[in-house]
Amino acid sequence: MENVKIVGCGYARASSKIENEALKKAVDTSDEWIQTRTGIASRYISETENTSDLAICAAQKAIQNAQINTSQISMIIVATCTPDNVTPSVACIVQEALGLNDKPVMAFDINAACSGFLFALQCAASMLQKGYALVIGAETLSKILDWSDRNTCVLFGDGAGAVLIQRAQDGSTMDFYARSKGDKEHALYCAGRSLQPDLENVAQDKPYLSMNGREVFRFAIQAMPDAIYGVLQGQPVEEMDLMIPHQANIRILEYVSKKMKFPMEKMFVNLDQFGNTSAASVPIALAQAWEEHKIKENMDLVLVGFGAGFTWAACKIHIEGGKHQ
Ligand code: ACO
């Protein structure tokens, strides 16, 4: 358990809103297929932005929301699987944009796919000593999609969410649970530039996201309950006031809701507007819930995610009092 609390949140959308209907120009699909199989109605796609641009925008909004002095930020962690560069990290680009180059800041990226923000939050919460940690999930997945593959291109979107945390003395806490296993790498896969080409199976090494949807679905519906039960350590799930899950597919969320007897009304859902934004999905949803005053003092909420690797994770947040909205 870590004595930390959220002091501000922000999120950024990519520039171009794409409705399902518009995807019919690229692939053989329909609004009806996408909505009934996934719940997604639209997504935001980057026209000109890099992942860092979205990360900076979300960070600036979080700083404005928290009304803190930027110079007190001592750590920046960006979770992403679509960084601008192999190096430098998106986190260093954010540091530069925030004018923090001369400050004692540790800035780095992590990649745990769609679980990345939760992994980053756990790292920040356990390492933060003084000041504020800026934890961001940011993606431009549109840049690694094969826009002729209807199995993937209809599902994903671009965006960023940012959260500022600080050490808490008021009883606010965060608990974490994070797991990974690497035996199903090709269920959800995108080759990197430094990979040795597989001469016998060249198609597999294309730098586009490929997915076995059914395998990922099967994994997701057991990983999410595992992470939630893991983080709650015996506390009944019905005691949670709000759940903010990774926004991949409404059918996955409905399945988890039914299996865990946790009502959909207490689950925050925005995948209809954003699609799946991977590491940005949980912090965008968190920032939207924060903006809509759904996160209040004296409440318990659970963040939960799953992603490529496979990886899966959850965070229980207890908010005691102090500075919230
Ligand atoms: N439009 C129209 N038809 C399509 C489309 C599309 N966009 N995509 C696939 N189809 C077709 C298929 O070709 C198939 O046709 P066939 O029967 O003639 O072969 C048919 O629809 C059914 O395909 P399935 O893959 O069986 O469809 P399913 O009901 O499993 O739904 C989906 C697919 C939505 C991808 C589902 O498997 C799913 O949600 N899986 C989990 C995906 C997920 O969560 N991914 C991300 C998680 S991890 C992360 O966030 C990085």
mmCIF file of C-alpha atoms and ligand atoms in Angstrom:
data_model
loop_
_atom_site.group_PDB
_atom_site.id
_atom_site.type_symbol
_atom_site.label_atom_id
_atom_site.label_comp_id
_atom_site.label_asym_id
_atom_site.label_seq_id
_atom_site.Cartn_x
_atom_site.Cartn_y
_atom_site.Cartn_z
ATOM 1 C CA MET A 1 0.000 0.000 0.000
ATOM 2 C CA GLU A 2 1.287 3.466 -0.887
ATOM 3 C CA ASN A 3 0.255 6.676 0.863
ATOM 4 C CA VAL A 4 -0.313 8.747 -2.270
ATOM 5 C CA LYS A 5 -3.152 10.719 -3.789
ATOM 6 C CA ILE A 6 -4.188 12.259 -7.078
ATOM 7 C CA VAL A 7 -4.112 16.062 -7.138
ATOM 8 C CA GLY A 8 -5.001 16.719 -10.769
ATOM 9 C CA CYS A 9 -5.914 15.063 -14.073
ATOM 10 C CA GLY A 10 -6.077 16.057 -17.730
ATOM 11 C CA TYR A 11 -6.600 14.444 -21.111
ATOM 12 C CA ALA A 12 -6.072 15.232 -24.771
ATOM 13 C CA ARG A 13 -7.839 14.044 -27.894
ATOM 14 C CA ALA A 14 -6.149 13.676 -31.261
ATOM 15 C CA SER A 15 -7.241 16.195 -33.883
ATOM 16 C CA SER A 16 -9.538 14.241 -36.152
ATOM 17 C CA LYS A 17 -12.776 12.577 -35.062
ATOM 18 C CA ILE A 18 -13.536 9.534 -37.225
ATOM 19 C CA GLU A 19 -17.026 8.010 -37.121
ATOM 20 C CA ASN A 20 -17.527 4.315 -37.946
ATOM 21 C CA GLU A 21 -19.210 5.208 -41.247
ATOM 22 C CA ALA A 22 -16.000 6.870 -42.482
ATOM 23 C CA LEU A 23 -14.045 3.618 -42.064
ATOM 24 C CA LYS A 24 -16.100 2.056 -44.844
ATOM 25 C CA LYS A 25 -13.895 3.984 -47.266
ATOM 26 C CA ALA A 26 -10.865 2.029 -46.052
ATOM 27 C CA VAL A 27 -12.222 -1.472 -45.302
ATOM 28 C CA ASP A 28 -15.268 -3.700 -45.789
ATOM 29 C CA THR A 29 -17.108 -2.956 -42.537
ATOM 30 C CA SER A 30 -20.224 -1.267 -41.176
ATOM 31 C CA ASP A 31 -21.273 0.932 -38.280
ATOM 32 C CA GLU A 32 -23.646 -1.863 -37.233
ATOM 33 C CA TRP A 33 -20.837 -4.503 -37.094
ATOM 34 C CA ILE A 34 -18.502 -2.250 -35.127
ATOM 35 C CA GLN A 35 -21.136 -1.051 -32.659
ATOM 36 C CA THR A 36 -22.610 -4.460 -31.921
ATOM 37 C CA ARG A 37 -19.253 -6.281 -31.634
ATOM 38 C CA THR A 38 -17.364 -3.570 -29.746
ATOM 39 C CA GLY A 39 -19.536 -0.631 -28.614
ATOM 40 C CA ILE A 40 -17.249 1.815 -30.448
ATOM 41 C CA ALA A 41 -18.988 4.649 -32.364
ATOM 42 C CA SER A 42 -16.041 6.943 -33.108
ATOM 43 C CA ARG A 43 -12.376 7.520 -32.292
ATOM 44 C CA TYR A 44 -9.872 10.372 -32.534
ATOM 45 C CA ILE A 45 -7.009 9.947 -34.976
ATOM 46 C CA SER A 46 -3.860 12.039 -35.142
ATOM 47 C CA GLU A 47 -3.494 14.137 -38.309
ATOM 48 C CA THR A 48 -0.312 15.922 -37.367
ATOM 49 C CA GLU A 49 0.362 15.122 -33.715
ATOM 50 C CA ASN A 50 3.059 12.910 -32.336
ATOM 51 C CA THR A 51 2.454 10.935 -29.147
ATOM 52 C CA SER A 52 4.522 13.554 -27.288
ATOM 53 C CA ASP A 53 2.220 16.388 -28.449
ATOM 54 C CA LEU A 54 -0.774 14.605 -26.929
ATOM 55 C CA ALA A 55 1.202 13.770 -23.781
ATOM 56 C CA ILE A 56 2.267 17.418 -23.341
ATOM 57 C CA CYS A 57 -1.279 18.682 -23.841
ATOM 58 C CA ALA A 58 -2.682 16.234 -21.265
ATOM 59 C CA ALA A 59 0.146 17.099 -18.841
ATOM 60 C CA GLN A 60 -0.493 20.832 -19.141
ATOM 61 C CA LYS A 61 -4.181 20.280 -18.426
ATOM 62 C CA ALA A 62 -3.376 18.163 -15.365
ATOM 63 C CA ILE A 63 -1.005 20.847 -14.051
ATOM 64 C CA GLN A 64 -3.646 23.523 -14.618
ATOM 65 C CA ASN A 65 -6.260 21.361 -12.924
ATOM 66 C CA ALA A 66 -4.054 20.705 -9.881
ATOM 67 C CA GLN A 67 -2.928 24.346 -9.702
ATOM 68 C CA ILE A 68 0.566 23.316 -8.703
ATOM 69 C CA ASN A 69 3.928 24.892 -9.389
ATOM 70 C CA THR A 70 5.387 22.906 -12.313
ATOM 71 C CA SER A 71 8.870 23.150 -10.819
ATOM 72 C CA GLN A 72 7.768 20.809 -8.018
ATOM 73 C CA ILE A 73 7.433 17.883 -10.439
ATOM 74 C CA SER A 74 10.233 15.441 -9.633
ATOM 75 C CA MET A 75 9.264 12.481 -11.812
ATOM 76 C CA ILE A 76 7.704 12.031 -15.259
ATOM 77 C CA ILE A 77 6.725 8.567 -16.455
ATOM 78 C CA VAL A 78 5.066 8.059 -19.824
ATOM 79 C CA ALA A 79 3.436 4.732 -20.648
ATOM 80 C CA THR A 80 3.298 4.181 -24.397
ATOM 81 C CA CYS A 81 3.847 1.577 -27.091
ATOM 82 C CA THR A 82 3.883 4.259 -29.789
ATOM 83 C CA PRO A 83 6.713 6.602 -28.716
ATOM 84 C CA ASP A 84 7.847 9.293 -31.177
ATOM 85 C CA ASN A 85 11.360 7.850 -31.192
ATOM 86 C CA VAL A 86 13.264 4.792 -30.072
ATOM 87 C CA THR A 87 15.202 7.376 -28.088
ATOM 88 C CA PRO A 88 14.865 9.923 -26.521
ATOM 89 C CA SER A 89 11.846 8.980 -24.473
ATOM 90 C CA VAL A 90 8.505 10.764 -24.696
ATOM 91 C CA ALA A 91 8.974 11.591 -21.000
ATOM 92 C CA CYS A 92 12.133 13.613 -21.775
ATOM 93 C CA ILE A 93 10.260 15.498 -24.526
ATOM 94 C CA VAL A 94 7.514 16.293 -21.999
ATOM 95 C CA GLN A 95 10.152 17.431 -19.486
ATOM 96 C CA GLU A 96 11.635 19.832 -22.049
ATOM 97 C CA ALA A 97 8.182 21.171 -23.015
ATOM 98 C CA LEU A 98 7.341 21.849 -19.369
ATOM 99 C CA GLY A 99 10.567 23.804 -18.906
ATOM 100 C CA LEU A 100 11.960 21.321 -16.381
ATOM 101 C CA ASN A 101 15.369 20.628 -17.922
ATOM 102 C CA ASP A 102 17.236 22.350 -15.103
ATOM 103 C CA LYS A 103 15.218 20.700 -12.338
ATOM 104 C CA PRO A 104 16.030 17.413 -10.554
ATOM 105 C CA VAL A 105 13.593 15.293 -12.540
ATOM 106 C CA MET A 106 13.721 11.584 -13.395
ATOM 107 C CA ALA A 107 11.894 11.069 -16.707
ATOM 108 C CA PHE A 108 11.420 7.781 -18.546
ATOM 109 C CA ASP A 109 8.978 5.724 -20.647
ATOM 110 C CA ILE A 110 7.608 2.286 -19.997
ATOM 111 C CA ASN A 111 5.876 -0.158 -22.338
ATOM 112 C CA ALA A 112 3.348 -2.599 -20.930
ATOM 113 C CA ALA A 113 0.878 -2.032 -23.793
ATOM 114 C CA CYS A 114 -2.648 -1.308 -22.552
ATOM 115 C CA SER A 115 -1.659 -2.009 -18.922
ATOM 116 C CA GLY A 116 1.154 0.534 -19.216
ATOM 117 C CA PHE A 117 -0.475 3.384 -17.306
ATOM 118 C CA LEU A 118 -1.191 1.138 -14.323
ATOM 119 C CA PHE A 119 2.389 -0.176 -14.338
ATOM 120 C CA ALA A 120 3.635 3.448 -14.542
ATOM 121 C CA LEU A 121 1.384 4.573 -11.701
ATOM 122 C CA GLN A 122 2.715 1.768 -9.511
ATOM 123 C CA CYS A 123 6.319 2.741 -10.319
ATOM 124 C CA ALA A 124 5.618 6.405 -9.553
ATOM 125 C CA ALA A 125 3.716 5.706 -6.335
ATOM 126 C CA SER A 126 6.453 3.467 -4.980
ATOM 127 C CA MET A 127 9.398 5.702 -6.017
ATOM 128 C CA LEU A 128 8.023 9.170 -5.308
ATOM 129 C CA GLN A 129 9.675 10.812 -2.318
ATOM 130 C CA LYS A 130 8.922 14.499 -2.606
ATOM 131 C CA GLY A 131 7.086 16.854 -4.931
ATOM 132 C CA TYR A 132 4.786 15.517 -7.606
ATOM 133 C CA ALA A 133 4.952 12.644 -10.061
ATOM 134 C CA LEU A 134 3.424 13.203 -13.474
ATOM 135 C CA VAL A 135 2.134 9.900 -14.840
ATOM 136 C CA ILE A 136 0.952 9.864 -18.448
ATOM 137 C CA GLY A 137 -0.504 7.307 -20.828
ATOM 138 C CA ALA A 138 -0.189 8.488 -24.438
ATOM 139 C CA GLU A 139 -0.588 6.785 -27.807
ATOM 140 C CA THR A 140 -0.862 7.370 -31.537
ATOM 141 C CA LEU A 141 -1.850 3.812 -32.399
ATOM 142 C CA SER A 142 -3.131 5.007 -35.793
ATOM 143 C CA LYS A 143 0.533 5.101 -36.881
ATOM 144 C CA ILE A 144 1.069 1.365 -36.302
ATOM 145 C CA LEU A 145 -2.262 0.189 -37.705
ATOM 146 C CA ASP A 146 -2.640 -1.574 -41.035
ATOM 147 C CA TRP A 147 -5.487 0.493 -42.468
ATOM 148 C CA SER A 148 -6.413 -2.364 -44.808
ATOM 149 C CA ASP A 149 -6.954 -4.812 -41.906
ATOM 150 C CA ARG A 150 -10.552 -4.585 -40.687
ATOM 151 C CA ASN A 151 -9.774 -6.870 -37.756
ATOM 152 C CA THR A 152 -7.750 -4.106 -36.096
ATOM 153 C CA CYS A 153 -8.161 -0.680 -37.696
ATOM 154 C CA VAL A 154 -11.745 -0.217 -36.474
ATOM 155 C CA LEU A 155 -10.822 -0.803 -32.840
ATOM 156 C CA PHE A 156 -8.133 1.719 -31.934
ATOM 157 C CA GLY A 157 -7.702 5.476 -31.445
ATOM 158 C CA ASP A 158 -5.198 8.118 -30.364
ATOM 159 C CA GLY A 159 -5.060 10.256 -27.218
ATOM 160 C CA ALA A 160 -3.394 10.893 -23.882
ATOM 161 C CA GLY A 161 -4.311 11.103 -20.213
ATOM 162 C CA ALA A 162 -2.181 12.535 -17.398
ATOM 163 C CA VAL A 163 -2.349 12.341 -13.625
ATOM 164 C CA LEU A 164 -0.388 14.183 -10.944
ATOM 165 C CA ILE A 165 0.185 12.387 -7.659
ATOM 166 C CA GLN A 166 1.842 13.353 -4.405
ATOM 167 C CA ARG A 167 2.563 11.687 -1.056
ATOM 168 C CA ALA A 168 -0.478 11.858 1.221
ATOM 169 C CA GLN A 169 -0.710 12.278 4.963
ATOM 170 C CA ASP A 170 -4.503 12.302 5.093
ATOM 171 C CA GLY A 171 -5.109 8.544 4.838
ATOM 172 C CA SER A 172 -5.488 8.428 1.036
ATOM 173 C CA THR A 173 -3.903 5.280 -0.387
ATOM 174 C CA MET A 174 -3.262 3.281 -3.535
ATOM 175 C CA ASP A 175 -2.883 -0.519 -3.703
ATOM 176 C CA PHE A 176 -1.500 -2.263 -6.749
ATOM 177 C CA TYR A 177 -1.545 -5.624 -8.500
ATOM 178 C CA ALA A 178 0.406 -6.212 -11.723
ATOM 179 C CA ARG A 179 1.188 -9.372 -13.676
ATOM 180 C CA SER A 180 2.628 -10.375 -17.034
ATOM 181 C CA LYS A 181 3.334 -13.506 -19.072
ATOM 182 C CA GLY A 182 5.102 -13.676 -22.393
ATOM 183 C CA ASP A 183 3.912 -16.960 -23.840
ATOM 184 C CA LYS A 184 1.284 -15.531 -26.232
ATOM 185 C CA GLU A 185 3.275 -12.776 -27.930
ATOM 186 C CA HIS A 186 1.603 -13.178 -31.320
ATOM 187 C CA ALA A 187 -1.949 -12.851 -29.975
ATOM 188 C CA LEU A 188 -1.367 -9.110 -29.995
ATOM 189 C CA TYR A 189 1.811 -8.128 -31.737
ATOM 190 C CA CYS A 190 3.726 -5.401 -33.517
ATOM 191 C CA ALA A 191 7.312 -5.921 -34.687
ATOM 192 C CA GLY A 192 10.000 -3.402 -33.756
ATOM 193 C CA ARG A 193 12.694 -1.944 -36.009
ATOM 194 C CA SER A 194 15.541 -3.786 -34.307
ATOM 195 C CA LEU A 195 13.984 -7.240 -34.710
ATOM 196 C CA GLN A 196 16.002 -9.671 -36.833
ATOM 197 C CA PRO A 197 13.841 -10.457 -39.869
ATOM 198 C CA ASP A 198 12.179 -13.849 -39.755
ATOM 199 C CA LEU A 199 12.981 -15.020 -43.282
ATOM 200 C CA GLU A 200 10.552 -17.916 -43.148
ATOM 201 C CA ASN A 201 7.667 -15.789 -42.014
ATOM 202 C CA VAL A 202 8.278 -12.265 -43.229
ATOM 203 C CA ALA A 203 4.627 -11.209 -42.898
ATOM 204 C CA GLN A 204 4.784 -11.754 -39.167
ATOM 205 C CA ASP A 205 7.446 -9.111 -38.777
ATOM 206 C CA LYS A 206 5.556 -6.274 -40.436
ATOM 207 C CA PRO A 207 5.524 -3.191 -38.227
ATOM 208 C CA TYR A 208 1.731 -3.212 -37.925
ATOM 209 C CA LEU A 209 -0.437 -4.239 -35.035
ATOM 210 C CA SER A 210 -1.935 -7.685 -35.566
ATOM 211 C CA MET A 211 -4.340 -9.407 -33.245
ATOM 212 C CA ASN A 212 -6.095 -12.694 -32.643
ATOM 213 C CA GLY A 213 -9.311 -11.089 -31.369
ATOM 214 C CA ARG A 214 -10.841 -14.230 -29.891
ATOM 215 C CA GLU A 215 -7.671 -15.152 -28.009
ATOM 216 C CA VAL A 216 -7.393 -11.618 -26.592
ATOM 217 C CA PHE A 217 -11.068 -11.700 -25.619
ATOM 218 C CA ARG A 218 -10.620 -15.007 -23.746
ATOM 219 C CA PHE A 219 -7.563 -13.623 -21.960
ATOM 220 C CA ALA A 220 -9.284 -10.318 -21.067
ATOM 221 C CA ILE A 221 -12.308 -11.875 -19.392
ATOM 222 C CA GLN A 222 -10.159 -13.906 -17.015
ATOM 223 C CA ALA A 223 -7.394 -11.307 -16.520
ATOM 224 C CA MET A 224 -9.674 -8.473 -15.438
ATOM 225 C CA PRO A 225 -11.348 -10.388 -12.575
ATOM 226 C CA ASP A 226 -7.940 -11.784 -11.559
ATOM 227 C CA ALA A 227 -6.508 -8.256 -11.291
ATOM 228 C CA ILE A 228 -9.559 -6.899 -9.455
ATOM 229 C CA TYR A 229 -9.683 -9.759 -6.927
ATOM 230 C CA GLY A 230 -5.880 -9.537 -6.634
ATOM 231 C CA VAL A 231 -5.877 -5.868 -5.692
ATOM 232 C CA LEU A 232 -8.910 -6.069 -3.390
ATOM 233 C CA GLN A 233 -7.376 -8.864 -1.276
ATOM 234 C CA GLY A 234 -10.683 -10.116 0.041
ATOM 235 C CA GLN A 235 -12.543 -6.802 0.160
ATOM 236 C CA PRO A 236 -15.902 -7.309 -1.593
ATOM 237 C CA VAL A 237 -16.030 -5.725 -5.046
ATOM 238 C CA GLU A 238 -19.490 -4.306 -4.280
ATOM 239 C CA GLU A 239 -17.796 -1.955 -1.801
ATOM 240 C CA MET A 240 -16.156 -0.155 -4.736
ATOM 241 C CA ASP A 241 -17.922 3.072 -5.678
ATOM 242 C CA LEU A 242 -16.533 3.221 -9.203
ATOM 243 C CA MET A 243 -14.565 1.067 -11.625
ATOM 244 C CA ILE A 244 -12.478 2.621 -14.398
ATOM 245 C CA PRO A 245 -11.546 -0.208 -16.772
ATOM 246 C CA HIS A 246 -9.391 -0.321 -19.889
ATOM 247 C CA GLN A 247 -11.700 0.672 -22.726
ATOM 248 C CA ALA A 248 -11.265 -2.110 -25.281
ATOM 249 C CA ASN A 249 -14.699 -3.587 -25.914
ATOM 250 C CA ILE A 250 -18.102 -3.129 -24.262
ATOM 251 C CA ARG A 251 -18.741 -6.872 -24.469
ATOM 252 C CA ILE A 252 -15.652 -7.538 -22.331
ATOM 253 C CA LEU A 253 -16.889 -5.023 -19.745
ATOM 254 C CA GLU A 254 -20.409 -6.470 -19.745
ATOM 255 C CA TYR A 255 -19.001 -9.962 -19.299
ATOM 256 C CA VAL A 256 -16.846 -8.839 -16.345
ATOM 257 C CA SER A 257 -19.768 -6.913 -14.848
ATOM 258 C CA LYS A 258 -21.982 -9.995 -14.980
ATOM 259 C CA LYS A 259 -19.323 -12.438 -13.805
ATOM 260 C CA MET A 260 -18.347 -10.247 -10.823
ATOM 261 C CA LYS A 261 -21.891 -9.021 -10.124
ATOM 262 C CA PHE A 262 -20.619 -5.453 -10.376
ATOM 263 C CA PRO A 263 -23.247 -3.164 -11.969
ATOM 264 C CA MET A 264 -22.483 -1.519 -15.307
ATOM 265 C CA GLU A 265 -23.803 1.753 -13.839
ATOM 266 C CA LYS A 266 -20.715 1.888 -11.588
ATOM 267 C CA MET A 267 -18.345 1.204 -14.509
ATOM 268 C CA PHE A 268 -17.010 4.259 -16.325
ATOM 269 C CA VAL A 269 -17.328 3.772 -20.087
ATOM 270 C CA ASN A 270 -16.119 6.126 -22.827
ATOM 271 C CA LEU A 271 -14.988 3.628 -25.462
ATOM 272 C CA ASP A 272 -17.936 4.663 -27.620
ATOM 273 C CA GLN A 273 -16.185 8.037 -28.144
ATOM 274 C CA PHE A 274 -12.494 7.030 -28.033
ATOM 275 C CA GLY A 275 -12.156 3.400 -29.106
ATOM 276 C CA ASN A 276 -9.204 1.589 -27.590
ATOM 277 C CA THR A 277 -6.345 4.016 -26.906
ATOM 278 C CA SER A 278 -4.110 1.380 -25.239
ATOM 279 C CA ALA A 279 -2.001 2.950 -22.450
ATOM 280 C CA ALA A 280 -3.970 6.200 -22.741
ATOM 281 C CA SER A 281 -7.321 4.500 -22.169
ATOM 282 C CA VAL A 282 -7.399 4.307 -18.352
ATOM 283 C CA PRO A 283 -5.978 7.823 -17.713
ATOM 284 C CA ILE A 284 -8.302 9.422 -20.288
ATOM 285 C CA ALA A 285 -11.266 7.730 -18.587
ATOM 286 C CA LEU A 286 -9.927 8.718 -15.152
ATOM 287 C CA ALA A 287 -9.508 12.336 -16.242
ATOM 288 C CA GLN A 288 -12.995 12.425 -17.746
ATOM 289 C CA ALA A 289 -14.505 10.968 -14.570
ATOM 290 C CA TRP A 290 -12.537 13.551 -12.554
ATOM 291 C CA GLU A 291 -13.781 16.371 -14.825
ATOM 292 C CA GLU A 292 -17.363 15.127 -14.410
ATOM 293 C CA HIS A 293 -16.955 15.194 -10.591
ATOM 294 C CA LYS A 294 -17.479 11.429 -10.383
ATOM 295 C CA ILE A 295 -14.390 11.096 -8.200
ATOM 296 C CA LYS A 296 -15.048 12.426 -4.742
ATOM 297 C CA GLU A 297 -13.672 12.380 -1.226
ATOM 298 C CA ASN A 298 -14.281 9.304 0.900
ATOM 299 C CA MET A 299 -14.641 6.921 -1.985
ATOM 300 C CA ASP A 300 -12.954 3.758 -3.211
ATOM 301 C CA LEU A 301 -12.367 3.133 -6.866
ATOM 302 C CA VAL A 302 -10.606 0.502 -8.943
ATOM 303 C CA LEU A 303 -8.627 1.040 -12.123
ATOM 304 C CA VAL A 304 -8.096 -2.146 -14.138
ATOM 305 C CA GLY A 305 -6.458 -3.013 -17.428
ATOM 306 C CA PHE A 306 -5.066 -5.736 -19.655
ATOM 307 C CA GLY A 307 -2.942 -5.698 -22.757
ATOM 308 C CA ALA A 308 -0.334 -7.187 -25.023
ATOM 309 C CA GLY A 309 2.483 -9.162 -23.509
ATOM 310 C CA PHE A 310 0.192 -10.373 -22.013
ATOM 311 C CA THR A 311 0.046 -7.885 -19.137
ATOM 312 C CA TRP A 312 -2.717 -7.127 -16.646
ATOM 313 C CA ALA A 313 -3.005 -4.869 -13.633
ATOM 314 C CA ALA A 314 -5.277 -3.065 -11.191
ATOM 315 C CA CYS A 315 -5.043 -0.205 -8.714
ATOM 316 C CA LYS A 316 -7.388 0.398 -5.805
ATOM 317 C CA ILE A 317 -7.582 4.075 -4.894
ATOM 318 C CA HIS A 318 -8.929 5.137 -1.521
ATOM 319 C CA ILE A 319 -9.597 8.869 -1.313
ATOM 320 C CA GLU A 320 -9.767 10.089 2.244
ATOM 321 C CA GLY A 321 -9.911 13.863 1.948
ATOM 322 C CA GLY A 322 -7.599 16.734 1.094
ATOM 323 C CA LYS A 323 -7.491 18.350 -2.296
ATOM 324 C CA HIS A 324 -9.976 16.970 -4.784
ATOM 325 C CA GLN A 325 -11.712 19.131 -7.351
HETATM 326 N N1 ACO B 1 -16.188 -5.317 -40.027
HETATM 327 C C1 ACO B 1 -16.914 -6.328 -40.524
HETATM 328 N N2 ACO B 1 -16.587 -7.611 -40.352
HETATM 329 C C2 ACO B 1 -15.488 -7.889 -39.646
HETATM 330 C C3 ACO B 1 -14.670 -6.896 -39.107
HETATM 331 C C4 ACO B 1 -15.072 -5.561 -39.321
HETATM 332 N N3 ACO B 1 -14.367 -4.524 -38.830
HETATM 333 N N4 ACO B 1 -13.649 -7.461 -38.445
HETATM 334 C C5 ACO B 1 -13.798 -8.778 -38.577
HETATM 335 N N5 ACO B 1 -14.912 -9.056 -39.303
HETATM 336 C C6 ACO B 1 -15.444 -10.346 -39.679
HETATM 337 C C7 ACO B 1 -14.445 -11.436 -39.633
HETATM 338 O O1 ACO B 1 -13.680 -11.467 -40.829
HETATM 339 C C8 ACO B 1 -15.309 -12.661 -39.484
HETATM 340 O O2 ACO B 1 -15.831 -12.989 -40.751
HETATM 341 P P1 ACO B 1 -15.956 -14.546 -41.194
HETATM 342 O O3 ACO B 1 -16.898 -15.154 -40.178
HETATM 343 O O4 ACO B 1 -16.482 -14.437 -42.570
HETATM 344 O O5 ACO B 1 -14.567 -15.081 -41.082
HETATM 345 C C9 ACO B 1 -16.480 -12.156 -38.634
HETATM 346 O O6 ACO B 1 -16.451 -10.737 -38.744
HETATM 347 C C10 ACO B 1 -16.379 -12.557 -37.177
HETATM 348 O O7 ACO B 1 -15.075 -12.280 -36.737
HETATM 349 P P2 ACO B 1 -14.635 -12.625 -35.281
HETATM 350 O O8 ACO B 1 -13.201 -12.282 -35.111
HETATM 351 O O9 ACO B 1 -15.085 -13.996 -34.917
HETATM 352 O O10 ACO B 1 -15.535 -11.595 -34.465
HETATM 353 P P3 ACO B 1 -15.714 -11.487 -32.914
HETATM 354 O O11 ACO B 1 -17.132 -11.614 -32.583
HETATM 355 O O12 ACO B 1 -14.723 -12.328 -32.172
HETATM 356 O O13 ACO B 1 -15.320 -9.976 -32.660
HETATM 357 C C11 ACO B 1 -13.496 -8.635 -31.894
HETATM 358 C C12 ACO B 1 -14.033 -9.505 -33.023
HETATM 359 C C13 ACO B 1 -14.385 -7.445 -31.734
HETATM 360 C C14 ACO B 1 -12.090 -8.175 -32.278
HETATM 361 C C15 ACO B 1 -13.471 -9.465 -30.588
HETATM 362 O O14 ACO B 1 -12.831 -10.698 -30.813
HETATM 363 C C16 ACO B 1 -12.764 -8.741 -29.484
HETATM 364 O O15 ACO B 1 -13.249 -7.741 -28.983
HETATM 365 N N6 ACO B 1 -11.626 -9.259 -29.037
HETATM 366 C C17 ACO B 1 -10.840 -8.572 -28.025
HETATM 367 C C18 ACO B 1 -10.124 -7.472 -28.709
HETATM 368 C C19 ACO B 1 -9.446 -6.557 -27.764
HETATM 369 O O16 ACO B 1 -9.907 -6.305 -26.696
HETATM 370 N N7 ACO B 1 -8.312 -6.082 -28.247
HETATM 371 C C20 ACO B 1 -7.513 -5.164 -27.605
HETATM 372 C C21 ACO B 1 -7.147 -5.588 -26.226
HETATM 373 S S1 ACO B 1 -5.543 -5.402 -25.733
HETATM 374 C C22 ACO B 1 -5.181 -3.926 -26.085
HETATM 375 O O17 ACO B 1 -5.976 -3.109 -25.779
HETATM 376 C C23 ACO B 1 -3.980 -3.613 -26.864
#
